[in-house]
Short mmCIF file of C-alpha atoms in Angstrom, two decimals:
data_model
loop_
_atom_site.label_atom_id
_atom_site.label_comp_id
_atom_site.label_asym_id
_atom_site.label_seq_id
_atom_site.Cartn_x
_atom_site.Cartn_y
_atom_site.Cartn_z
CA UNK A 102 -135.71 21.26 -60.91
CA UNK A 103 -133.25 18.71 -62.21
CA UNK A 104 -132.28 18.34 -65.72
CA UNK A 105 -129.96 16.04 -67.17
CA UNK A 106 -128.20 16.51 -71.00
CA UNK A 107 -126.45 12.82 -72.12
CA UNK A 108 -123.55 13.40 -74.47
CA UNK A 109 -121.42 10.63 -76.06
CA UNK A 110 -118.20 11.16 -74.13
CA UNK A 111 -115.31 12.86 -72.05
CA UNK A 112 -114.70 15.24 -74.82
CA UNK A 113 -118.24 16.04 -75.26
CA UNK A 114 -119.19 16.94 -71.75
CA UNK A 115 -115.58 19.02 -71.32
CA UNK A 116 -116.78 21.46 -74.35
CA UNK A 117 -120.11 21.44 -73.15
CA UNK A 118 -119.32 22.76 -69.47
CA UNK A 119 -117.10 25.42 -71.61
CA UNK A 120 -119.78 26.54 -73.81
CA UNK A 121 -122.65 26.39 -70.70
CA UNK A 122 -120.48 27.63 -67.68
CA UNK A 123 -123.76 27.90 -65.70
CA UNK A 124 -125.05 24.45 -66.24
CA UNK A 125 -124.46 23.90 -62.17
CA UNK A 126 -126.41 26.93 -61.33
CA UNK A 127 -129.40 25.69 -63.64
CA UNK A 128 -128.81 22.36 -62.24
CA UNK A 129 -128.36 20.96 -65.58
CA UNK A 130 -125.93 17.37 -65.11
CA UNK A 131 -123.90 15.52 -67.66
CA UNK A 132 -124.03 12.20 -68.19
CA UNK A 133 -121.61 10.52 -70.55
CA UNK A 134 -122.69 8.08 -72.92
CA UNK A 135 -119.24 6.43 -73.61
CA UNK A 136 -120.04 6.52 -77.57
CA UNK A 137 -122.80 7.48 -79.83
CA UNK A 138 -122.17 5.36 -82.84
CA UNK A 139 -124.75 2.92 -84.33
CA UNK A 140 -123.36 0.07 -82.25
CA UNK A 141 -124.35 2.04 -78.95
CA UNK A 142 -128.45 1.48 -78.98
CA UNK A 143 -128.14 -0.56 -75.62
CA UNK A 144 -125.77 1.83 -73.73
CA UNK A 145 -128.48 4.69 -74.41
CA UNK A 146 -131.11 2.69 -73.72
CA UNK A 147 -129.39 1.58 -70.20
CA UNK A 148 -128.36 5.05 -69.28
CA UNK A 149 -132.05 6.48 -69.98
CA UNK A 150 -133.05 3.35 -67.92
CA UNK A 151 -130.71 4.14 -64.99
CA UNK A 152 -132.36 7.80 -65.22
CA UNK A 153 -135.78 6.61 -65.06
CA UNK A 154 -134.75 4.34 -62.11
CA UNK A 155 -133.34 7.82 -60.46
CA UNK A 156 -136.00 9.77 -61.28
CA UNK A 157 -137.99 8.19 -58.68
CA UNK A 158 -135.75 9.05 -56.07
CA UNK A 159 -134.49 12.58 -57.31
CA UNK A 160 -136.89 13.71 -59.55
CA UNK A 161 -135.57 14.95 -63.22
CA UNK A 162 -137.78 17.88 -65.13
CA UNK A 163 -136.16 16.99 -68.30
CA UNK A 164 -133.66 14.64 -70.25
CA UNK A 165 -132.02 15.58 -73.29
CA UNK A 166 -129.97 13.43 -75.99
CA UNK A 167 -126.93 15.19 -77.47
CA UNK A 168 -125.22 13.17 -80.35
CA UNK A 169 -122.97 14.11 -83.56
CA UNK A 170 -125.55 13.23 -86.15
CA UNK A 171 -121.93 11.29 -87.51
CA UNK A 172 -123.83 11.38 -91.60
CA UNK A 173 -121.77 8.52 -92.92
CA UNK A 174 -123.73 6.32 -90.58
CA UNK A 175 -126.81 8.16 -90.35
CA UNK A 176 -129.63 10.67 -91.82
CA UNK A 177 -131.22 13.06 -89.55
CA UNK A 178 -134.56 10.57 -89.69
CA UNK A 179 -132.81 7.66 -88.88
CA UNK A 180 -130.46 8.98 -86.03
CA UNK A 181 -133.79 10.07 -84.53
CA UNK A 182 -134.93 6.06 -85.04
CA UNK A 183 -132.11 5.61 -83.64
CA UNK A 184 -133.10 7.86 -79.82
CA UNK A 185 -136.29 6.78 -80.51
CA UNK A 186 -135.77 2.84 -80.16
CA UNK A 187 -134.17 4.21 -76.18
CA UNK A 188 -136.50 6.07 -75.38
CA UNK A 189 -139.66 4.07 -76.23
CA UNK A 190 -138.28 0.85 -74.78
CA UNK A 191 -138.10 2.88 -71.70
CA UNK A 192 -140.62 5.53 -71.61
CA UNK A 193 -142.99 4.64 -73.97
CA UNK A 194 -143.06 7.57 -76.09
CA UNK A 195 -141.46 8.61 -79.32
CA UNK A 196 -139.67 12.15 -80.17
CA UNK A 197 -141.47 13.38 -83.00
CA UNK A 198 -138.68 15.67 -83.99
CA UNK A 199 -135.20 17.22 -82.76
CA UNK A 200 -135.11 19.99 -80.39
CA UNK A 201 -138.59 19.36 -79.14
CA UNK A 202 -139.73 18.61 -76.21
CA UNK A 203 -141.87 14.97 -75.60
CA UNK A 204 -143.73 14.69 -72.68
CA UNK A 205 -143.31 11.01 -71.02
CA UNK A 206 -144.78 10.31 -67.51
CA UNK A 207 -143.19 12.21 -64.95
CA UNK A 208 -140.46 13.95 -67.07
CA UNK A 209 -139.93 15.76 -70.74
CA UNK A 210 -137.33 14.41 -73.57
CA UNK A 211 -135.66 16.29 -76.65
CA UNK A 212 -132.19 15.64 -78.42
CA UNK A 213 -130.31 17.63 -80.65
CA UNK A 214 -127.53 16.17 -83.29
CA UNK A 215 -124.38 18.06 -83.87
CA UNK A 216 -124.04 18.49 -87.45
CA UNK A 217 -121.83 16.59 -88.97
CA UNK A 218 -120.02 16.29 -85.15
CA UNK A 219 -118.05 18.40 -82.21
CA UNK A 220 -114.83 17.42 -83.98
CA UNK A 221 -115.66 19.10 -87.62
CA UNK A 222 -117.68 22.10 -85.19
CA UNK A 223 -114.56 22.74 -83.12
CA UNK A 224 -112.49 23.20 -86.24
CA UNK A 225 -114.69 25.81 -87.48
CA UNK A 226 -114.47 27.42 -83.67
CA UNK A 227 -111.10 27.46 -83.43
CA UNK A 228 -109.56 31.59 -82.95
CA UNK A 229 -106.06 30.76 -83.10
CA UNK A 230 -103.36 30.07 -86.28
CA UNK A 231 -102.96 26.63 -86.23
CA UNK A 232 -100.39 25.83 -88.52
CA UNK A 233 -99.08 22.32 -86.26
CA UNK A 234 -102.11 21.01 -86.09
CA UNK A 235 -102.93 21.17 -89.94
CA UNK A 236 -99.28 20.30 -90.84
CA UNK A 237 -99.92 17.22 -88.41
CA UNK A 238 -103.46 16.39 -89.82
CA UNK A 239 -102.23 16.40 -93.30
CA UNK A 240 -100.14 13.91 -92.23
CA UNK A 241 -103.02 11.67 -90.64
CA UNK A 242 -104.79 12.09 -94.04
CA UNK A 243 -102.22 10.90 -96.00
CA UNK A 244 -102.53 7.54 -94.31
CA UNK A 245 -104.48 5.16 -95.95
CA UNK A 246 -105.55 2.93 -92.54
CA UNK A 247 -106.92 5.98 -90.65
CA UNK A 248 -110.54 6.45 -90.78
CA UNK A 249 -112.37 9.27 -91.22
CA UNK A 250 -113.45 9.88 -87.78
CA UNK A 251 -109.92 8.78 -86.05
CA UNK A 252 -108.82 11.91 -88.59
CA UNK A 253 -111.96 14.54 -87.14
CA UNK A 254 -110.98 13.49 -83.70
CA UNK A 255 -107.62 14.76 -84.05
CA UNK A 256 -107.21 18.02 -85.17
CA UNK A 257 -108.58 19.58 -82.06
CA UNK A 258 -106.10 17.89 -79.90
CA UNK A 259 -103.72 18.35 -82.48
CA UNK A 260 -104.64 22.04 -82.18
CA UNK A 261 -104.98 22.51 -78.16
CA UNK A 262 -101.45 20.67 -77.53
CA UNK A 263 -99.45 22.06 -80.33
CA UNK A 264 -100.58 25.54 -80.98
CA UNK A 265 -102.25 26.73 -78.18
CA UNK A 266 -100.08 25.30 -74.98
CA UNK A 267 -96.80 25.55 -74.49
CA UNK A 268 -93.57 23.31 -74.22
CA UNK A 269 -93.88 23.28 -70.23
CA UNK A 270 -97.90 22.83 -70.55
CA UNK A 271 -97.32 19.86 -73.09
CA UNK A 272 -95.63 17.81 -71.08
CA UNK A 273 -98.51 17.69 -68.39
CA UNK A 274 -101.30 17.18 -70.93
CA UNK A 275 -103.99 15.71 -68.46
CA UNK A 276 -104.14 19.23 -66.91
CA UNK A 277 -103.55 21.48 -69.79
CA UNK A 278 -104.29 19.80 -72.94
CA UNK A 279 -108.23 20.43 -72.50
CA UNK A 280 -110.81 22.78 -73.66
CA UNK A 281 -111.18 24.61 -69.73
CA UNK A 282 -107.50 25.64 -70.03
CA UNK A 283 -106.90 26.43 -73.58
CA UNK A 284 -110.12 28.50 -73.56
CA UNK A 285 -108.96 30.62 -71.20
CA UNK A 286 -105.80 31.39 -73.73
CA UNK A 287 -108.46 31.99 -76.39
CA UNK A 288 -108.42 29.08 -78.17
CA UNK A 289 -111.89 28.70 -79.23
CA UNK A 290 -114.80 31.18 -80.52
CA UNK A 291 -117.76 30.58 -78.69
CA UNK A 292 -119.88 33.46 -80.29
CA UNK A 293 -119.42 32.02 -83.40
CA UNK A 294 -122.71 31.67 -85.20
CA UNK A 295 -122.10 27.84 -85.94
CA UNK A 296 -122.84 27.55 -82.15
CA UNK A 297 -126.18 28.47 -82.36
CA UNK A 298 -128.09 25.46 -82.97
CA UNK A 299 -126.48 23.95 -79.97
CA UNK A 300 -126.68 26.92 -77.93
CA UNK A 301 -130.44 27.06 -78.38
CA UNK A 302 -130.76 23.15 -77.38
CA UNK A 303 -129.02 23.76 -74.45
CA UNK A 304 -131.38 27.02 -73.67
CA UNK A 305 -134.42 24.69 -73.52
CA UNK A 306 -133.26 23.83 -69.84
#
């Protein structure tokens, strides 16, 4: 039956269908959040109640919540507040902890939190030198202005458009610059064991 995993954006979802190539075949969709951060509690709640609105249409087994837990802003207890205030407004049940599974009505709920995010996991994933991206980085830290997750967020594009594609590939980033194409030059590690928290949470549909 249908199961649907929210994630907070673009970037998300494109590392997601990576890591979970079969998500089609388990008829597992995406659905993108646009943004995770504490000043998104109404876009989760509206895209959990656009889901419950489908659900009575096209029936969904199970919904899951996947969000960097993003620790400057939050502590595992209170980004779980944080799903909870979503999903009770709309379901009327609470998620008693992460990678669980809540029954509501007609359908089960779980999330999982990234920990600390993608950006800081990809880093740790990444299989190739990448001596342009850190040179490039360094230089984004040195900057007073930039914040700390305008730095995270760069180093893996840093890293796919400067190290792993080439001059010809750069210069059409929309089609190369992404984690489908530069995985299939071996940019990225996906047996790596700090995958395995969010391999499990995606195993649960």
């Amino acid at each position: 039956m249908r199961k649907v995993v929210i994630v907070e954006g673009k970037q998300d979802a494109a590392f997601i269908k990576v890591l979970a190539p079969d998500l089609e075949v388990r008829e597992i969709e995406l659905k993108e959040l646009g943004g995770g951060g504490k000043d998104h509690k109404d876009t989760l709640r509206k895209v959990l109640k656009a889901l419950q609105n489908d659900s009575q249409f096209n029936p969904i087994d199970k919904i899951g919540i996947l969000l960097d837990l993003d620790p400057s802003d939050f502590t595992v207890k209170s980004r779980l507040a944080f799903v909870n205030e979503g999903i009770e407004t709309v379901f009327g049940v609470k998620l008693e902890s992460v990678n669980t599974f809540q029954q509501a009505t007609n359908l089960q709920l779980a999330c999982h939190f990234i920990q600390p995010n993608l950006d800081v996991l990809l880093r740790k994933i990444a299989a190739k030198p990448s001596p342009r991206a850190n040179c490039l980085h360094s230089c984004l830290e040195s900057q007073e202005n930039a914040k700390q997750k305008e730095r995270e967020k760069a180093w893996p594009l840093y890293y796919m458009r400067w190290d792993i594609c080439g001059t010809a590939e750069r210069k059409n980033g929309a089609k190369y610059v992404n984690f489908s194409h530069t995985n299939t030059k071996g940019a990225w590690n996906l047996a790596s064991p700090v995958l395995g928290e969010l391999k499990a949470f995606l195993s649960l549909f």
